[in-house]
Amino acid sequence: QVQLQESGPGLVKPSETLSLTCTVSGGSIRNYYWSWIRQPPGKGLEWIGYLYYSGSTNYNPSLKSRVTISGDTSKNQFYLKLSSVTAADTAVYYCARTEYDILTGYYSDLWGQGTVVTVSS
Amino acid sequence: EIVMTQSPATLSVSPGERATLSCRASQSVSSKLAWYQQKPGQAPRLLIYGASTRATGIPARFSGSGSGTEFTLTISSLQSEDFAVYYCQQYNNWLAWTFGQGTKVEIK
């Protein structure tokens, strides 16, 4: 079955760029939307943005100036870059497959296990 | 941005009882709403989408209802594995998909 796995550095210095990869196995990234969501320690979920496999993107307005989501269909991977990080960006970062149905809208039906990213010097 | 407000913050329920969780949107999201369950140390799991459609493999004791600005997740008879945090998320505003702050369902 389709599985998602996040990977990347667990520690990033303030003002640097956080870079994460989500590898999709057991299926293709084509014909789906792919999202990034994060969860600060002890807090709720925050949607970061999504990528459609064709390349179109949509970002949370509060993060838009710092976020880039991209993908590589040949590698079945998609990526998150978040620039100029601060301690407030410390969180568990999840990647998720997001489906679209004309009647019911979007929904994220498959999630990775999450990866912890700490911003600290 | 559409603000999603969940209530109550914490719900204490005995096993076998019914649990009713609420989610309110600051403006209409039509039926573009999903519910997720999250247990400690785990990723969220999709329960309901389109406000009322159960996701694959979700037991029938979970049901969703509502449209516009008022939504409800009902767990008809709580099982031990249902004690968790539940989040709603709206997908109506394609500019920003926002989550509620969560409702923790704990054992009474």
mmCIF file of N, CA and C in Angstrom, chain B residues 2-9 11 19-36 48 51 63-74 86-91 98-103:
data_model
loop_
_atom_site.group_PDB
_atom_site.id
_atom_site.type_symbol
_atom_site.label_atom_id
_atom_site.label_comp_id
_atom_site.label_asym_id
_atom_site.label_seq_id
_atom_site.Cartn_x
_atom_site.Cartn_y
_atom_site.Cartn_z
ATOM 1 N N ILE B 2 -10.313 31.759 7.516
ATOM 2 C CA ILE B 2 -11.462 31.175 8.201
ATOM 3 C C ILE B 2 -10.985 30.559 9.510
ATOM 4 N N VAL B 3 -11.579 30.998 10.613
ATOM 5 C CA VAL B 3 -11.200 30.488 11.934
ATOM 6 C C VAL B 3 -12.151 29.355 12.318
ATOM 7 N N MET B 4 -11.571 28.235 12.709
ATOM 8 C CA MET B 4 -12.337 27.070 13.142
ATOM 9 C C MET B 4 -12.251 26.964 14.664
ATOM 10 N N THR B 5 -13.397 26.912 15.321
ATOM 11 C CA THR B 5 -13.439 26.858 16.779
ATOM 12 C C THR B 5 -14.093 25.563 17.221
ATOM 13 N N GLN B 6 -13.366 24.760 17.974
ATOM 14 C CA GLN B 6 -13.882 23.482 18.454
ATOM 15 C C GLN B 6 -14.286 23.588 19.921
ATOM 16 N N SER B 7 -15.346 22.867 20.266
ATOM 17 C CA SER B 7 -15.781 22.822 21.659
ATOM 18 C C SER B 7 -16.350 21.446 21.981
ATOM 19 N N PRO B 8 -16.201 21.032 23.269
ATOM 20 C CA PRO B 8 -15.369 21.683 24.277
ATOM 21 C C PRO B 8 -13.896 21.411 24.028
ATOM 22 N N ALA B 9 -13.030 22.025 24.800
ATOM 23 C CA ALA B 9 -11.598 21.757 24.677
ATOM 24 C C ALA B 9 -11.285 20.344 25.154
ATOM 25 N N LEU B 11 -13.351 16.755 26.710
ATOM 26 C CA LEU B 11 -14.624 16.063 26.924
ATOM 27 C C LEU B 11 -14.332 14.789 27.712
ATOM 28 N N ALA B 19 -20.314 10.457 22.602
ATOM 29 C CA ALA B 19 -19.546 11.696 22.644
ATOM 30 C C ALA B 19 -19.952 12.568 21.466
ATOM 31 N N THR B 20 -20.163 13.837 21.754
ATOM 32 C CA THR B 20 -20.544 14.790 20.717
ATOM 33 C C THR B 20 -19.566 15.953 20.721
ATOM 34 N N LEU B 21 -18.862 16.127 19.604
ATOM 35 C CA LEU B 21 -17.851 17.167 19.466
ATOM 36 C C LEU B 21 -18.344 18.186 18.447
ATOM 37 N N SER B 22 -18.084 19.456 18.730
ATOM 38 C CA SER B 22 -18.551 20.525 17.857
ATOM 39 C C SER B 22 -17.403 21.271 17.194
ATOM 40 N N CYS B 23 -17.683 21.778 16.018
ATOM 41 C CA CYS B 23 -16.718 22.581 15.262
ATOM 42 C C CYS B 23 -17.512 23.686 14.577
ATOM 43 N N ARG B 24 -17.079 24.911 14.782
ATOM 44 C CA ARG B 24 -17.771 26.064 14.201
ATOM 45 C C ARG B 24 -16.806 26.851 13.335
ATOM 46 N N ALA B 25 -17.257 27.240 12.141
ATOM 47 C CA ALA B 25 -16.442 28.036 11.229
ATOM 48 C C ALA B 25 -16.858 29.502 11.298
ATOM 49 N N SER B 26 -15.898 30.393 11.133
ATOM 50 C CA SER B 26 -16.176 31.826 11.213
ATOM 51 C C SER B 26 -16.955 32.333 10.002
ATOM 52 N N GLN B 27 -16.958 31.558 8.938
ATOM 53 C CA GLN B 27 -17.806 31.819 7.783
ATOM 54 C C GLN B 27 -18.090 30.491 7.096
ATOM 55 N N SER B 28 -19.063 30.475 6.219
ATOM 56 C CA SER B 28 -19.496 29.210 5.637
ATOM 57 C C SER B 28 -18.355 28.493 4.900
ATOM 58 N N VAL B 29 -18.273 27.186 5.162
ATOM 59 C CA VAL B 29 -17.320 26.341 4.436
ATOM 60 C C VAL B 29 -18.073 25.269 3.647
ATOM 61 N N SER B 30 -19.382 25.498 3.453
ATOM 62 C CA SER B 30 -20.218 24.518 2.757
ATOM 63 C C SER B 30 -20.088 23.180 3.487
ATOM 64 N N SER B 31 -19.786 22.113 2.758
ATOM 65 C CA SER B 31 -19.564 20.809 3.406
ATOM 66 C C SER B 31 -18.111 20.394 3.317
ATOM 67 N N LYS B 32 -17.247 21.365 3.081
ATOM 68 C CA LYS B 32 -15.836 21.087 2.858
ATOM 69 C C LYS B 32 -15.112 21.015 4.205
ATOM 70 N N LEU B 33 -15.437 19.969 4.966
ATOM 71 C CA LEU B 33 -14.876 19.827 6.306
ATOM 72 C C LEU B 33 -14.498 18.385 6.565
ATOM 73 N N ALA B 34 -13.346 18.205 7.205
ATOM 74 C CA ALA B 34 -12.871 16.875 7.565
ATOM 75 C C ALA B 34 -12.605 16.811 9.065
ATOM 76 N N TRP B 35 -12.680 15.605 9.600
ATOM 77 C CA TRP B 35 -12.351 15.333 10.998
ATOM 78 C C TRP B 35 -11.193 14.349 11.051
ATOM 79 N N TYR B 36 -10.268 14.602 11.960
ATOM 80 C CA TYR B 36 -9.112 13.740 12.157
ATOM 81 C C TYR B 36 -9.011 13.337 13.628
ATOM 82 N N ILE B 48 -13.508 11.488 8.830
ATOM 83 C CA ILE B 48 -14.673 11.959 8.090
ATOM 84 C C ILE B 48 -14.217 13.025 7.097
ATOM 85 N N ALA B 51 -17.784 16.524 5.391
ATOM 86 C CA ALA B 51 -18.619 16.728 6.583
ATOM 87 C C ALA B 51 -19.274 15.462 7.114
ATOM 88 N N SER B 63 -19.665 9.302 13.216
ATOM 89 C CA SER B 63 -20.499 9.941 12.214
ATOM 90 C C SER B 63 -20.298 11.450 12.271
ATOM 91 N N GLY B 64 -20.418 12.070 11.107
ATOM 92 C CA GLY B 64 -20.280 13.514 11.014
ATOM 93 C C GLY B 64 -21.528 14.127 10.417
ATOM 94 N N SER B 65 -21.816 15.352 10.833
ATOM 95 C CA SER B 65 -22.978 16.044 10.293
ATOM 96 C C SER B 65 -22.708 17.539 10.269
ATOM 97 N N GLY B 66 -23.603 18.255 9.578
ATOM 98 C CA GLY B 66 -23.503 19.705 9.534
ATOM 99 C C GLY B 66 -23.142 20.227 8.168
ATOM 100 N N SER B 67 -23.306 21.517 8.006
ATOM 101 C CA SER B 67 -22.896 22.219 6.793
ATOM 102 C C SER B 67 -22.906 23.712 7.102
ATOM 103 N N GLY B 68 -22.250 24.475 6.240
ATOM 104 C CA GLY B 68 -22.193 25.913 6.480
ATOM 105 C C GLY B 68 -21.169 26.257 7.538
ATOM 106 N N THR B 69 -21.643 26.572 8.749
ATOM 107 C CA THR B 69 -20.716 26.970 9.818
ATOM 108 C C THR B 69 -20.737 26.059 11.043
ATOM 109 N N GLU B 70 -21.688 25.141 11.123
ATOM 110 C CA GLU B 70 -21.821 24.306 12.314
ATOM 111 C C GLU B 70 -21.693 22.827 11.956
ATOM 112 N N PHE B 71 -20.767 22.159 12.641
ATOM 113 C CA PHE B 71 -20.486 20.760 12.345
ATOM 114 C C PHE B 71 -20.383 19.971 13.648
ATOM 115 N N THR B 72 -20.695 18.687 13.539
ATOM 116 C CA THR B 72 -20.660 17.808 14.706
ATOM 117 C C THR B 72 -20.027 16.480 14.339
ATOM 118 N N LEU B 73 -19.155 15.999 15.220
ATOM 119 C CA LEU B 73 -18.642 14.626 15.136
ATOM 120 C C LEU B 73 -19.236 13.873 16.313
ATOM 121 N N THR B 74 -19.884 12.755 16.020
ATOM 122 C CA THR B 74 -20.487 11.940 17.070
ATOM 123 C C THR B 74 -19.838 10.574 17.095
ATOM 124 N N TYR B 86 -9.231 15.153 18.741
ATOM 125 C CA TYR B 86 -9.930 15.225 17.468
ATOM 126 C C TYR B 86 -9.849 16.647 16.912
ATOM 127 N N TYR B 87 -9.516 16.727 15.628
ATOM 128 C CA TYR B 87 -9.392 18.024 14.954
ATOM 129 C C TYR B 87 -10.360 18.102 13.775
ATOM 130 N N CYS B 88 -10.941 19.265 13.578
ATOM 131 C CA CYS B 88 -11.654 19.519 12.333
ATOM 132 C C CYS B 88 -10.764 20.394 11.453
ATOM 133 N N GLN B 89 -10.961 20.297 10.149
ATOM 134 C CA GLN B 89 -10.220 21.122 9.195
ATOM 135 C C GLN B 89 -11.142 21.509 8.052
ATOM 136 N N GLN B 90 -11.128 22.789 7.701
ATOM 137 C CA GLN B 90 -11.939 23.237 6.571
ATOM 138 C C GLN B 90 -11.083 23.308 5.316
ATOM 139 N N TYR B 91 -11.699 22.925 4.215
ATOM 140 C CA TYR B 91 -11.025 22.939 2.918
ATOM 141 C C TYR B 91 -11.778 23.825 1.939
ATOM 142 N N THR B 98 -7.609 25.632 7.206
ATOM 143 C CA THR B 98 -7.352 25.842 8.622
ATOM 144 C C THR B 98 -7.932 24.731 9.485
ATOM 145 N N PHE B 99 -7.203 24.428 10.563
ATOM 146 C CA PHE B 99 -7.623 23.437 11.538
ATOM 147 C C PHE B 99 -8.261 24.136 12.743
ATOM 148 N N GLY B 100 -9.136 23.404 13.429
ATOM 149 C CA GLY B 100 -9.558 23.816 14.754
ATOM 150 C C GLY B 100 -8.453 23.505 15.745
ATOM 151 N N GLN B 101 -8.629 23.958 16.972
ATOM 152 C CA GLN B 101 -7.578 23.798 17.980
ATOM 153 C C GLN B 101 -7.609 22.426 18.646
ATOM 154 N N GLY B 102 -8.621 21.628 18.348
ATOM 155 C CA GLY B 102 -8.693 20.266 18.862
ATOM 156 C C GLY B 102 -9.590 20.103 20.075
ATOM 157 N N THR B 103 -10.179 18.911 20.194
ATOM 158 C CA THR B 103 -10.933 18.503 21.386
ATOM 159 C C THR B 103 -10.322 17.212 21.889
#
